[in-house]
PDB file of C-alpha atoms in Angstrom:
ATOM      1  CA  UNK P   1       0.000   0.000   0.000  1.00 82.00           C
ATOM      2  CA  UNK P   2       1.383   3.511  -1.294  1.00 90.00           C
ATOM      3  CA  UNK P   3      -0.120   6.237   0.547  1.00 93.00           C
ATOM      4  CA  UNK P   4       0.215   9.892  -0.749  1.00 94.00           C
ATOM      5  CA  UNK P   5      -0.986  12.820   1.707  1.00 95.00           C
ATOM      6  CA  UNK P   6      -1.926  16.465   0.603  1.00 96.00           C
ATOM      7  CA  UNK P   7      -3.907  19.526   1.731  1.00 97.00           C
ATOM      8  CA  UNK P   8      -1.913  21.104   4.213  1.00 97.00           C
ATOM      9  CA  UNK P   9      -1.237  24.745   4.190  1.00 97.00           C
ATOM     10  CA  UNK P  10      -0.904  28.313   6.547  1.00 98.00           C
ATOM     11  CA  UNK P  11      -4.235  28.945   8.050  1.00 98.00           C
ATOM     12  CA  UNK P  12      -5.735  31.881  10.395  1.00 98.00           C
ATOM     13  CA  UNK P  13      -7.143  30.352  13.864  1.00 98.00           C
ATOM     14  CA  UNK P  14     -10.606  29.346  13.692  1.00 98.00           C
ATOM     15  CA  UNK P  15     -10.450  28.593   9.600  1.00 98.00           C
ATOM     16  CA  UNK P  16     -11.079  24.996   7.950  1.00 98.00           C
ATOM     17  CA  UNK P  17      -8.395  22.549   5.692  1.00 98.00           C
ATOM     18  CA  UNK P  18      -9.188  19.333   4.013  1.00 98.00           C
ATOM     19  CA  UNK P  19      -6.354  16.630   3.671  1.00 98.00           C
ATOM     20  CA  UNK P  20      -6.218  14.010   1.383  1.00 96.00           C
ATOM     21  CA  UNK P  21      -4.801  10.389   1.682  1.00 94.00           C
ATOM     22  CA  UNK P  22      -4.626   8.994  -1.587  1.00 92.00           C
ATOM     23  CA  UNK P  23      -4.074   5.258  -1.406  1.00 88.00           C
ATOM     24  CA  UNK P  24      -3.140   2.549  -3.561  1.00 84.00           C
ATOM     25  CA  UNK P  25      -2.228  -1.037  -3.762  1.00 79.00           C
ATOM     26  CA  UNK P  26      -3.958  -4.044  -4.216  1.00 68.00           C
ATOM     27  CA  UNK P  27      -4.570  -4.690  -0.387  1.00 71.00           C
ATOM     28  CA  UNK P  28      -5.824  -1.136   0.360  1.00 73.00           C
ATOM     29  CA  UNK P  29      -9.613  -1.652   0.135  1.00 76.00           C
ATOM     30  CA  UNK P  30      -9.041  -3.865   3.717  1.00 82.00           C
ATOM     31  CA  UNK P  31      -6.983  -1.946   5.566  1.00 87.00           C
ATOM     32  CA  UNK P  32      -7.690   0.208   8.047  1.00 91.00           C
ATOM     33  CA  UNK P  33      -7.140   4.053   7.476  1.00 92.00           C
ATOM     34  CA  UNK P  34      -6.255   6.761   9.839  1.00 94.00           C
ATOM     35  CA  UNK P  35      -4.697  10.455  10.848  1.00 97.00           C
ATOM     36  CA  UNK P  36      -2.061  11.007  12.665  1.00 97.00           C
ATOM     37  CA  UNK P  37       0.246  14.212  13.941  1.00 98.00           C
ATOM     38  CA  UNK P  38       2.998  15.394  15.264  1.00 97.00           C
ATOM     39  CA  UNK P  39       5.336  18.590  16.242  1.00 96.00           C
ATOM     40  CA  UNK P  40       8.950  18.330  17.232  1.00 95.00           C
ATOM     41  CA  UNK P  41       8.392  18.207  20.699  1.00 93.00           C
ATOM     42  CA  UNK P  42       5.918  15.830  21.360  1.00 93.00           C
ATOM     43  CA  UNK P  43       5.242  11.984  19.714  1.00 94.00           C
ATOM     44  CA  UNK P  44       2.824  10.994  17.549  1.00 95.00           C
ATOM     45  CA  UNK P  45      -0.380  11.205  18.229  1.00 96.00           C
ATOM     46  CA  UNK P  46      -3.720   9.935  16.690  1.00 97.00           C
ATOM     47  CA  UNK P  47      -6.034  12.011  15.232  1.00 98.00           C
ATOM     48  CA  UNK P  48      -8.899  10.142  13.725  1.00 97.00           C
ATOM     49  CA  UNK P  49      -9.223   6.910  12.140  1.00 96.00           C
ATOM     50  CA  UNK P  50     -11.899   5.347  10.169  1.00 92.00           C
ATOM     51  CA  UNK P  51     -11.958   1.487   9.827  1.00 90.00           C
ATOM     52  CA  UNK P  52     -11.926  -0.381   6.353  1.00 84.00           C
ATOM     53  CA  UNK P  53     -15.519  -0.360   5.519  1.00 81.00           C
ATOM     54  CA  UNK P  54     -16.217   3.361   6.268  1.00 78.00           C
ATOM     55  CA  UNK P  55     -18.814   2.402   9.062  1.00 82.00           C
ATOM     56  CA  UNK P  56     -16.779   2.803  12.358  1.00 90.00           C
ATOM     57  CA  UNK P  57     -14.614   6.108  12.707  1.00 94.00           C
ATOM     58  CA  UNK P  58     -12.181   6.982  15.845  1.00 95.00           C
ATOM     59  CA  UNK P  59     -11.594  10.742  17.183  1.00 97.00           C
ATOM     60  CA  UNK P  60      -9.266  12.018  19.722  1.00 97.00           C
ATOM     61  CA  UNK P  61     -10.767  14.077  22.463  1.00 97.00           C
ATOM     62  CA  UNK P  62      -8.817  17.049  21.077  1.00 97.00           C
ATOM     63  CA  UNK P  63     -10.353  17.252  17.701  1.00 98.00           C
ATOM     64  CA  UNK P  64     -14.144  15.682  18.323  1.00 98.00           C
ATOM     65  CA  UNK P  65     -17.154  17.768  17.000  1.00 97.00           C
ATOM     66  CA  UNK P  66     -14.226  19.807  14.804  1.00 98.00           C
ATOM     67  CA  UNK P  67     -12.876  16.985  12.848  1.00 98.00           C
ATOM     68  CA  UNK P  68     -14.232  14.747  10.260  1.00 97.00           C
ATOM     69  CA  UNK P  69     -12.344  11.939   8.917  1.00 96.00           C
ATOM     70  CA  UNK P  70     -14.458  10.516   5.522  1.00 91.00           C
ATOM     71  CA  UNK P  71     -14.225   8.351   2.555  1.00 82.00           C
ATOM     72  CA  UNK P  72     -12.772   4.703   2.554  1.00 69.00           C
ATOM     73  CA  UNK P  73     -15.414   1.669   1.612  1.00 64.00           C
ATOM     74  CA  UNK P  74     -12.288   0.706  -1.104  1.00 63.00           C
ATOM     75  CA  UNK P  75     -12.532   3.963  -2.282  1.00 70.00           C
ATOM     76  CA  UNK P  76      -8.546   5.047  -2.869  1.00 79.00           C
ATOM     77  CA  UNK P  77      -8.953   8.661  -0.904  1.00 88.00           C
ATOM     78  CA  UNK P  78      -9.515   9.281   2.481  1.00 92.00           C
ATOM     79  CA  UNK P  79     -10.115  12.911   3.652  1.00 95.00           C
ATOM     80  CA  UNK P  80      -9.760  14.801   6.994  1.00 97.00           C
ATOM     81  CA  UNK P  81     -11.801  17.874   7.148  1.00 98.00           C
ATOM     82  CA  UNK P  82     -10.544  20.292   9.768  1.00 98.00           C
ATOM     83  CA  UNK P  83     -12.912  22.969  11.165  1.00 98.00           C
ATOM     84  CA  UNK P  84     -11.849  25.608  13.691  1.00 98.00           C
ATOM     85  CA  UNK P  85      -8.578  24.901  13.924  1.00 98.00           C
ATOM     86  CA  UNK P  86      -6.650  26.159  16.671  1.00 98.00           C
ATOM     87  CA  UNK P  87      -2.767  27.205  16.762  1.00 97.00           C
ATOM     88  CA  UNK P  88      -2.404  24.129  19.004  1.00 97.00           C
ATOM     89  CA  UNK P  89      -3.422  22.242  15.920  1.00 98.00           C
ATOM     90  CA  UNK P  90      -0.222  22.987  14.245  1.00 98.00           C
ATOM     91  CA  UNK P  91       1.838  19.559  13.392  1.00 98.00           C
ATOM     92  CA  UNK P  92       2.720  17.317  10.123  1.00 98.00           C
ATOM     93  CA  UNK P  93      -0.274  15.559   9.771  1.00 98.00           C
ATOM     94  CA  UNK P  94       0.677  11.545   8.893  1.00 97.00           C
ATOM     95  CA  UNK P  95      -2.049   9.355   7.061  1.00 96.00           C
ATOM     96  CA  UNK P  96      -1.364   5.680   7.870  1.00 95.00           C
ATOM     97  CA  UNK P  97      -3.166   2.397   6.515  1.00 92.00           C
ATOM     98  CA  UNK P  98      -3.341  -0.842   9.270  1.00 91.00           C
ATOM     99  CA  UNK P  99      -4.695  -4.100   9.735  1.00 89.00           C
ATOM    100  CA  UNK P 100      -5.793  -3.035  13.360  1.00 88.00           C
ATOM    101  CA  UNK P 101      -7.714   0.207  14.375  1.00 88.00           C
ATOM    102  CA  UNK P 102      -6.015   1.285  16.906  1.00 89.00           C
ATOM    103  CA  UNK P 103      -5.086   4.925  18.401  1.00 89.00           C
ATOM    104  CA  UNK P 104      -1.306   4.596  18.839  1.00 89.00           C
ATOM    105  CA  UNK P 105       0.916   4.492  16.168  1.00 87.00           C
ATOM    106  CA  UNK P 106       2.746   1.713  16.467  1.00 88.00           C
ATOM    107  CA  UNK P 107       0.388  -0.897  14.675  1.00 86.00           C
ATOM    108  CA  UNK P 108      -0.498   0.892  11.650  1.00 92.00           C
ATOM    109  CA  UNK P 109       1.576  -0.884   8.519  1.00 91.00           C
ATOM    110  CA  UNK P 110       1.715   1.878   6.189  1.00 93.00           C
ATOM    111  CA  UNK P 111       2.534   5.489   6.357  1.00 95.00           C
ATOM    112  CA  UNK P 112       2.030   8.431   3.709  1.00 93.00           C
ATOM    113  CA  UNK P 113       5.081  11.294   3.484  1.00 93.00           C
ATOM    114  CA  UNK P 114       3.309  13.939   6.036  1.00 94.00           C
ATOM    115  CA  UNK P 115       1.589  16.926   4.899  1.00 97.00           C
ATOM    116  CA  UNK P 116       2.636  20.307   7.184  1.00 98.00           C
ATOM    117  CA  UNK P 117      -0.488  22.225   8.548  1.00 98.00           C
ATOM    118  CA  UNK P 118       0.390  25.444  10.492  1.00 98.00           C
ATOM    119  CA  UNK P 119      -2.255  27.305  12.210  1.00 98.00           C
ATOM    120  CA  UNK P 120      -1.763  31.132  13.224  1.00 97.00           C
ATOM    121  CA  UNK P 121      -3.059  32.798  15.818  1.00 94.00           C
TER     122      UNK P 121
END
């Protein structure tokens, strides 16, 4: 599985980006799909996951009700719709594709090229 990210960019606090995880591969229409982050001084953390047939998804605490993760069911894109982001929010955003939904990073198989996503205040 080849995963490609995109979508990040400069935004003003409170504004709204859309990332992209385009996938391929044979395999990818069972795997697992999911968003993660991370900033030079911390590790990475999950973000939101959504599981292979597009029915279960996965939030941290930090992003519910401003975060969407969508798309999967074998489709090859997965998107992350951020809404009111927050300076805090600032990090390379990671999409990663895994045989197990879980929300640490260590499981997931497969990991795109980061995309950054800076948030002023």
């Amino acid at each position: 599985v080849q995963l490609q990210a995109s979508g990040g960019g400069l935004v003003q606090a409170g504004g709204s980006l859309r990332l992209s995880c385009e996938a391929s591969g044979r395999t990818f229409s069972r795997y697992n799909m999911g968003w993660f982050r991370q900033t030079p001084e911390k590790e990475r953390e999950f973000v939101a996951a959504v599981d292979w047939s597009g029915g279960s998804t996965l939030y941290a605490d930090s992003v519910k009700g401003r975060f969407t993760i969508s798309g999967h069911n074998a489709k090859s894109t997965v998107y992350l719709q951020m809404n009111s982001l927050k300076p805090e929010d600032t990090a390379v955003y990671y999409c990663a594709a895994g045989s197990l939904l879980r929300t640490t990073a260590t499981p997931w198989d497969y990991w795109g090229q980061g995309t950054q996503v800076t948030v002023s205040s």
